[in-house]
PDB file of C-alpha atoms in Angstrom:
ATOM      1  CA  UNK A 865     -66.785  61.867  15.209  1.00 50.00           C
ATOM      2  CA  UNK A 866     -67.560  65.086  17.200  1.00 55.00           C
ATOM      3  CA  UNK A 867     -64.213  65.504  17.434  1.00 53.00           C
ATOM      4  CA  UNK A 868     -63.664  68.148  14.497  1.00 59.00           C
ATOM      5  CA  UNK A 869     -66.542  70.770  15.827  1.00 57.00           C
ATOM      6  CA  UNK A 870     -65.129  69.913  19.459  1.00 62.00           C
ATOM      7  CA  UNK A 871     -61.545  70.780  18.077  1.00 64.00           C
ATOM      8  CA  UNK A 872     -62.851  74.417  16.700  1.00 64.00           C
ATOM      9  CA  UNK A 873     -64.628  74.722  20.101  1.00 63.00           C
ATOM     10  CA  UNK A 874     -61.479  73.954  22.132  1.00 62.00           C
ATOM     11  CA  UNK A 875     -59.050  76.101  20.570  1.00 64.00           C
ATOM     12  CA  UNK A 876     -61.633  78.886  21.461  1.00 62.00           C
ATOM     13  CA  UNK A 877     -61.665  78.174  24.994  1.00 58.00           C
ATOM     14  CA  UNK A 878     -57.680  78.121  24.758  1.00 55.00           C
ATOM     15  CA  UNK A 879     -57.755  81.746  23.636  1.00 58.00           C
ATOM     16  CA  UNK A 880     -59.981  82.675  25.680  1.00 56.00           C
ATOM     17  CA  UNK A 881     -59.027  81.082  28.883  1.00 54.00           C
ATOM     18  CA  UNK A 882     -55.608  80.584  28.443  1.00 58.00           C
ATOM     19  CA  UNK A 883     -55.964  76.677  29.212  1.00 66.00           C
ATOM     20  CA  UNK A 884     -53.161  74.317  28.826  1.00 83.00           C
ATOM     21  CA  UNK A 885     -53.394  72.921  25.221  1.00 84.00           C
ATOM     22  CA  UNK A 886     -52.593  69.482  26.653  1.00 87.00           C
ATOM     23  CA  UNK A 887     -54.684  69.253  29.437  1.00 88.00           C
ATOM     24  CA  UNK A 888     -57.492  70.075  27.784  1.00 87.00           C
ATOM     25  CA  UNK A 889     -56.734  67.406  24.847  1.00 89.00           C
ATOM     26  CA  UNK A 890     -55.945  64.902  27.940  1.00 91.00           C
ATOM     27  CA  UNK A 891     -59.601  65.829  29.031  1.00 90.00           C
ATOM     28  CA  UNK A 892     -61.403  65.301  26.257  1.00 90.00           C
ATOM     29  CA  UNK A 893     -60.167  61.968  25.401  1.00 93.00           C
ATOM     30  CA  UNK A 894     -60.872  61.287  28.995  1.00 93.00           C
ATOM     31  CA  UNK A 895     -64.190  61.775  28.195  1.00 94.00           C
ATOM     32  CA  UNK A 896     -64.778  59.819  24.879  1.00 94.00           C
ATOM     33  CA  UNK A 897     -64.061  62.455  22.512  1.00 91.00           C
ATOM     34  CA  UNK A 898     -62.098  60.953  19.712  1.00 92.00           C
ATOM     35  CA  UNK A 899     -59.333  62.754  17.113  1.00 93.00           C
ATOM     36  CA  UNK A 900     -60.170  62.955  13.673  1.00 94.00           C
ATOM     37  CA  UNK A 901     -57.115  62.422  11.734  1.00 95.00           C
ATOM     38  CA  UNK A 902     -56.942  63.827   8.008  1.00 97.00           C
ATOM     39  CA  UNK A 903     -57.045  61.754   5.461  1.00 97.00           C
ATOM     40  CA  UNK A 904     -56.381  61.988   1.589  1.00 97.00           C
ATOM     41  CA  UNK A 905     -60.242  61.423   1.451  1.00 98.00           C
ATOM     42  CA  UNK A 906     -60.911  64.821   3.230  1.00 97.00           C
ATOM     43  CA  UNK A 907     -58.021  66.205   0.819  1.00 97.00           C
ATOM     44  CA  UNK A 908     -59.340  65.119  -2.420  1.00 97.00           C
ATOM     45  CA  UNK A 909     -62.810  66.555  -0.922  1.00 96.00           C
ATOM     46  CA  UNK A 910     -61.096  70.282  -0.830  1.00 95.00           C
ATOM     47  CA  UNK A 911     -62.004  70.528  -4.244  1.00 94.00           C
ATOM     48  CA  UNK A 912     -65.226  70.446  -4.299  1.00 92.00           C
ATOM     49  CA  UNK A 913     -65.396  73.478  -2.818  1.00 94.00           C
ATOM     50  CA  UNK A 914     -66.288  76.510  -3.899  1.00 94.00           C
ATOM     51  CA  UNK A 915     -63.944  79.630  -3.264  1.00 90.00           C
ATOM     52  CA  UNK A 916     -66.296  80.937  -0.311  1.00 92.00           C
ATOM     53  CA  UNK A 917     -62.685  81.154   1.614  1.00 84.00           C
ATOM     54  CA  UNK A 918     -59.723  80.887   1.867  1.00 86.00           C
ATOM     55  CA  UNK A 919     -58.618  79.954   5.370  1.00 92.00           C
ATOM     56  CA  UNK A 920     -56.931  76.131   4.395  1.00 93.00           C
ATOM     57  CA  UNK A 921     -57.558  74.731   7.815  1.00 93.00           C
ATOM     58  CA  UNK A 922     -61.344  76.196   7.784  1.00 93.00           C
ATOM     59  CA  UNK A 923     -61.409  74.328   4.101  1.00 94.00           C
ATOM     60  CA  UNK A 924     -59.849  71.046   5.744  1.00 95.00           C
ATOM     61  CA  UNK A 925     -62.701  71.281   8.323  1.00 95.00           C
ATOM     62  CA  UNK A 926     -65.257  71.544   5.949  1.00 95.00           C
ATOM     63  CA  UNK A 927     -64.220  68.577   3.982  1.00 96.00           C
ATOM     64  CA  UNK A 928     -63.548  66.608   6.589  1.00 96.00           C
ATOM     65  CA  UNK A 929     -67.524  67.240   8.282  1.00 96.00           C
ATOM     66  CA  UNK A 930     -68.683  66.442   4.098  1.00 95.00           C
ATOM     67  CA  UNK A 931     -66.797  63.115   4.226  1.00 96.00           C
ATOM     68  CA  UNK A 932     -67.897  62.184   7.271  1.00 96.00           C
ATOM     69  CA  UNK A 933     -70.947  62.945   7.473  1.00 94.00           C
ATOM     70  CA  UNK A 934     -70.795  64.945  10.567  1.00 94.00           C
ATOM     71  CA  UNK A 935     -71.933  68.414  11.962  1.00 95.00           C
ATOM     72  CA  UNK A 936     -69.808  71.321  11.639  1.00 95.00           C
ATOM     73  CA  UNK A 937     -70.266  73.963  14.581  1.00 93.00           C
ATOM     74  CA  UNK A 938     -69.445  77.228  13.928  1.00 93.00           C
ATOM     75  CA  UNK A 939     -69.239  80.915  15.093  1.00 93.00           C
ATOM     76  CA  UNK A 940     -67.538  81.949  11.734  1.00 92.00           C
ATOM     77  CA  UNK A 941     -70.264  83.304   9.369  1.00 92.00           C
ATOM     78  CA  UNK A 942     -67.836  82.655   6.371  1.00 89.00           C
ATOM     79  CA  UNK A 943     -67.877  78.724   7.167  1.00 91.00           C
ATOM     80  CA  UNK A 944     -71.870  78.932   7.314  1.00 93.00           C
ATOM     81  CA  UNK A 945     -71.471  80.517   3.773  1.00 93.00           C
ATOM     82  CA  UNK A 946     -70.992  76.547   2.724  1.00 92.00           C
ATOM     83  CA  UNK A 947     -73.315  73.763   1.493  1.00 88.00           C
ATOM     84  CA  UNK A 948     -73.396  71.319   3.559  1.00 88.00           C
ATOM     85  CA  UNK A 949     -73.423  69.767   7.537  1.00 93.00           C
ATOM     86  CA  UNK A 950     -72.608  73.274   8.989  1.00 93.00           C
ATOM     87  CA  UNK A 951     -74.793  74.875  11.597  1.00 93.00           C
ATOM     88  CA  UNK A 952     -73.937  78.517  12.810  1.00 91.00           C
ATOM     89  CA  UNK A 953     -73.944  78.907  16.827  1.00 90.00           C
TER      90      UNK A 953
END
């Protein structure tokens, strides 16, 4: 669900606030966010990409918001580059 935006969101607040990685996961799903696991559905997806970049977890992320059907949030103006559910923030 939100979870793969939230996740991008999260790891900046890590770096930038030096939070502890679990407790911040443990909050989350305290709150109702869910994981999004990957799934060979999300792989197969990678290749209809085009080669906008080359960053394999930004690629993963992308795939996984096309299969979904879910937002992508982003402050990385190569992921807007993309087709698709991804909104620059």
């Amino acid at each position: 669900m939100a979870a793969m935006f939230v996740a991008r969101a999260c790891n900046a607040l890590v770096d930038r606030a030096f939070a502890d990685a679990r407790l911040l996961r443990r909050g989350l799903l305290d709150n109702g966010y869910a994981e999004l696991p990957v799934t060979s559905a999300h792989a197969t997806a990678l290749d209809l990409l085009p080669p906008l970049h080359k960053d394999p977890f930004d690629r993963m992320l992308i795939a996984q918001a096309l299969v979904e059907g879910i937002m992508l949030l982003t402050a990385d103006a190569n992921l807007a580059r993309y087709p698709g559910p991804i909104q620059m923030i």
